[in-house]
Amino acid sequence: NAGVMQNPRHLVRRRGQEARLRCSPMKGHSHVYWYRQLPEEGLKFMVYLQKENIIDESGMPKERFSAEFPKEGPSILRIQQVVRGDSAAYFCASSPSGDEQYFGPGTRLTVT
Amino acid sequence: KNEVEQSPQNLTAQEGEFITINCSYSVGISALHWLQQHPGGGIVSLFMLSSGKKKHGRLIATINIQEKHSSLHITASHPRDSAVYICAVSRSNYQLIWGAGTKLIIKP
């Protein structure tokens, strides 16, 4: 049973471009969480999704950020018109039941 | 005051030493997590606890619900244990409240 997969592992974007981060949960897991870790800071909750539904997006910036978890395929965290302040590590976690979370390796986004 | 406090913030020890990292929290929780993050690397979930004690290899985690305190112990520490160890608590079914992390360096 493969762990949580995230890709790409490293992503470089110029200011104004779009960033798409993918998360494939563990097999059988229908709960996905996205976290952001800014340099020298701890992780911050962004959004919690179940298949085709956003359960809690209270940690998501109101503009430019969106997330989805379609019936088929990975969860996508999308950042439009990236700015330098978006540079961070983005971690995805999955859970079978909304309890214990299993983390992916993260995607390091660098905005130049 | 942070809802989850870890101590120490930094810890340097010699290979073979017994390591203890502490976590105190001030809110009601459903579970407590210990996670490990290597420099430039991803996060690995080590333990999830709601009571008692768990052991995995050289790692032991304990929790005292009444005292709102948890400890992570590493026996026979090794340089490859060098990482940041993070304590996080679950208040609802999903949102985790994170401690600031303890940076551990084990010298050979």
Coordinates of C-alpha atoms in Angstrom, one line a residue:
Chain A
N1 CA 0.0 0.0 0.0
A2 CA 1.8 3.1 -1.2
G3 CA 1.9 6.1 1.0
V4 CA 0.5 9.5 0.3
M5 CA 1.9 10.8 -3.0
Q6 CA 2.5 14.4 -3.8
N7 CA 3.8 15.8 -7.0
P8 CA 5.7 17.6 -8.1
R9 CA 8.1 17.6 -5.2
H10 CA 9.6 20.9 -6.3
L11 CA 7.9 23.5 -8.3
V12 CA 9.2 26.8 -9.5
R13 CA 6.9 29.5 -10.8
R14 CA 7.3 33.1 -11.8
R15 CA 5.1 35.7 -10.2
G16 CA 1.7 35.8 -11.8
Q17 CA 1.8 32.2 -13.0
E18 CA -0.5 29.4 -11.8
A19 CA 0.7 26.6 -9.5
R20 CA -1.0 23.2 -9.3
L21 CA -0.1 20.8 -6.6
R22 CA -1.4 17.2 -6.6
C23 CA -2.0 14.8 -3.8
S24 CA -2.9 11.2 -4.2
P25 CA -4.2 9.8 -0.9
M26 CA -3.5 6.4 0.4
K27 CA -5.7 3.6 -1.0
G28 CA -9.0 3.6 0.8
H29 CA -8.6 7.1 2.2
S30 CA -11.4 9.5 1.4
H31 CA -10.3 12.4 3.6
V32 CA -7.6 14.8 2.4
Y33 CA -6.1 17.8 4.2
W34 CA -3.8 20.5 2.9
Y35 CA -1.3 22.3 5.1
R36 CA 1.2 25.1 4.4
Q37 CA 4.5 25.5 6.0
L38 CA 6.1 28.9 5.5
P39 CA 9.9 29.2 6.0
E40 CA 10.9 28.9 9.6
E41 CA 7.3 28.4 10.7
G42 CA 5.1 25.5 11.7
L43 CA 2.4 24.0 9.6
K44 CA -0.9 25.8 9.1
F45 CA -4.1 24.1 8.2
M46 CA -5.6 25.2 4.9
V47 CA -8.4 22.9 3.9
Y48 CA -10.2 19.6 4.5
L49 CA -11.9 17.7 1.7
Q50 CA -13.8 14.5 1.3
K51 CA -14.5 13.1 -2.1
E52 CA -16.1 15.9 -4.2
N53 CA -16.8 18.0 -1.1
I54 CA -15.0 20.8 0.7
I55 CA -15.6 20.2 4.4
D56 CA -13.6 23.1 5.9
E57 CA -11.7 25.7 4.1
S58 CA -11.2 28.1 7.0
G59 CA -7.5 28.2 6.6
M60 CA -7.5 29.0 2.9
P61 CA -6.7 32.5 1.7
K62 CA -9.9 34.0 0.3
E63 CA -8.4 34.9 -3.0
R64 CA -6.3 33.0 -5.6
F65 CA -6.4 29.7 -3.7
S66 CA -8.7 26.8 -4.4
A67 CA -8.8 23.1 -3.7
E68 CA -10.7 20.1 -5.1
F69 CA -10.9 16.4 -4.5
P70 CA -12.8 14.9 -7.5
K71 CA -14.5 11.5 -7.5
E72 CA -11.7 10.2 -9.7
G73 CA -8.1 11.3 -9.5
P74 CA -5.9 13.2 -7.0
S75 CA -6.7 16.2 -4.9
I76 CA -5.5 19.5 -6.4
L77 CA -4.5 22.6 -4.6
R78 CA -4.5 25.5 -7.1
I79 CA -2.8 28.8 -6.6
Q80 CA -3.5 31.4 -9.2
Q81 CA -1.3 34.4 -9.9
V82 CA 1.4 33.3 -7.5
V83 CA 3.3 35.9 -5.5
R84 CA 6.6 35.6 -3.6
G85 CA 4.8 35.1 -0.3
D86 CA 3.3 31.9 -1.6
S87 CA 6.7 30.3 -1.5
A88 CA 6.4 27.5 1.0
A89 CA 6.2 23.8 1.5
Y90 CA 2.7 22.4 1.0
F91 CA 1.8 19.2 2.7
C92 CA -1.1 16.9 2.0
A93 CA -2.3 14.3 4.5
S94 CA -5.0 11.6 4.1
S95 CA -7.1 9.7 6.5
P96 CA -9.5 6.8 6.2
S97 CA -11.9 8.1 8.7
G98 CA -11.1 11.7 9.6
D99 CA -8.9 10.6 12.5
E100 CA -5.2 9.6 12.1
Q101 CA -3.6 11.5 9.3
Y102 CA -0.8 10.2 7.1
F103 CA 1.4 12.8 5.5
G104 CA 2.8 13.1 2.0
P105 CA 6.4 14.2 1.4
G106 CA 5.3 17.8 0.5
T107 CA 5.7 20.1 -2.5
R108 CA 8.2 22.9 -2.2
L109 CA 6.9 25.9 -4.2
T110 CA 9.4 28.6 -5.0
V111 CA 8.1 31.8 -6.6
T112 CA 10.7 33.8 -8.4
Chain B
K1 CA 0.3 31.5 25.4
N2 CA 0.3 28.8 22.7
E3 CA -2.2 26.0 23.0
V4 CA 0.6 23.4 22.4
E5 CA 4.0 23.9 24.0
Q6 CA 7.0 21.8 23.3
S7 CA 10.3 21.6 25.2
P8 CA 13.1 21.9 24.6
Q9 CA 13.1 23.9 21.4
N10 CA 16.6 22.6 20.6
L11 CA 18.4 19.5 21.9
T12 CA 21.9 18.3 21.1
A13 CA 23.0 15.0 22.4
Q14 CA 25.6 12.3 21.9
E15 CA 24.9 9.1 20.1
G16 CA 23.5 6.5 22.5
E17 CA 21.9 8.9 24.9
F18 CA 18.3 8.6 26.0
I19 CA 16.2 11.5 24.6
T20 CA 13.1 13.0 26.0
I21 CA 11.0 15.6 24.3
N22 CA 8.0 17.1 26.1
C23 CA 4.6 18.4 24.9
S24 CA 2.1 20.2 27.0
Y25 CA -1.3 21.4 25.8
S26 CA -4.0 23.6 27.3
V27 CA -7.1 22.5 25.4
G28 CA -9.3 19.4 25.4
I29 CA -8.2 17.0 22.7
S30 CA -9.4 13.9 21.0
A31 CA -5.8 12.7 20.2
L32 CA -2.2 13.8 20.2
H33 CA 0.2 13.2 17.3
W34 CA 4.0 13.0 17.2
L35 CA 5.6 13.7 13.8
Q36 CA 9.1 13.8 12.5
Q37 CA 10.4 16.2 9.9
H38 CA 13.9 15.8 8.4
P39 CA 15.7 18.9 7.0
G40 CA 14.3 19.6 3.6
G41 CA 12.1 16.6 3.8
G42 CA 8.6 15.5 4.3
I43 CA 6.7 14.7 7.5
V44 CA 6.3 11.3 8.9
S45 CA 3.6 10.5 11.4
L46 CA 5.2 8.6 14.3
F47 CA 2.4 8.1 16.8
M48 CA -1.2 9.0 17.4
L49 CA -2.2 8.7 21.1
S50 CA -5.4 9.2 23.0
S51 CA -4.2 7.4 26.2
G52 CA -1.4 5.4 27.7
K53 CA 1.7 4.5 25.9
K54 CA 2.9 3.3 22.5
K55 CA 6.2 1.9 21.4
H56 CA 7.7 1.5 17.9
G57 CA 11.3 0.3 17.7
R58 CA 13.4 2.7 19.7
L59 CA 10.6 5.3 20.0
I60 CA 8.2 5.5 22.9
A61 CA 5.4 7.9 23.3
T62 CA 3.3 8.5 26.5
I63 CA 0.4 10.7 27.3
N64 CA -1.2 11.7 30.5
I65 CA -4.6 13.1 29.8
Q66 CA -5.3 14.4 33.3
E67 CA -2.0 16.4 33.2
K68 CA -2.4 17.3 29.5
H69 CA 1.2 16.2 28.9
S70 CA 2.9 13.9 26.5
S71 CA 6.5 12.8 26.1
L72 CA 8.4 11.3 23.2
H73 CA 11.4 9.2 24.2
I74 CA 14.2 7.8 21.9
T75 CA 16.4 5.1 23.3
A76 CA 19.9 4.5 22.1
S77 CA 19.8 7.6 19.9
H78 CA 21.6 7.6 16.6
P79 CA 22.7 10.4 14.3
R80 CA 19.9 9.4 11.8
D81 CA 17.4 10.4 14.5
S82 CA 18.4 14.0 13.9
A83 CA 15.3 15.8 12.8
V84 CA 12.5 18.1 14.0
Y85 CA 10.0 16.4 16.2
I86 CA 6.6 18.0 16.2
C87 CA 3.7 17.5 18.6
A88 CA 0.2 18.2 17.4
V89 CA -3.2 17.8 19.0
S90 CA -6.6 17.1 17.4
R91 CA -9.5 19.1 18.8
S92 CA -12.1 17.9 16.3
N93 CA -11.9 15.1 13.8
Y94 CA -9.4 16.9 11.6
Q95 CA -7.9 20.2 12.5
L96 CA -4.5 19.8 14.2
I97 CA -3.0 22.4 16.5
W98 CA 0.8 22.2 16.1
G99 CA 3.6 22.7 18.5
A100 CA 6.6 24.7 17.3
G101 CA 8.8 21.6 17.1
T102 CA 11.9 20.4 18.8
K103 CA 15.1 20.4 16.7
L104 CA 17.1 17.3 17.7
I105 CA 20.8 16.8 16.7
I106 CA 22.5 13.6 17.6
K107 CA 26.3 13.8 17.4
P108 CA 28.3 10.7 16.6

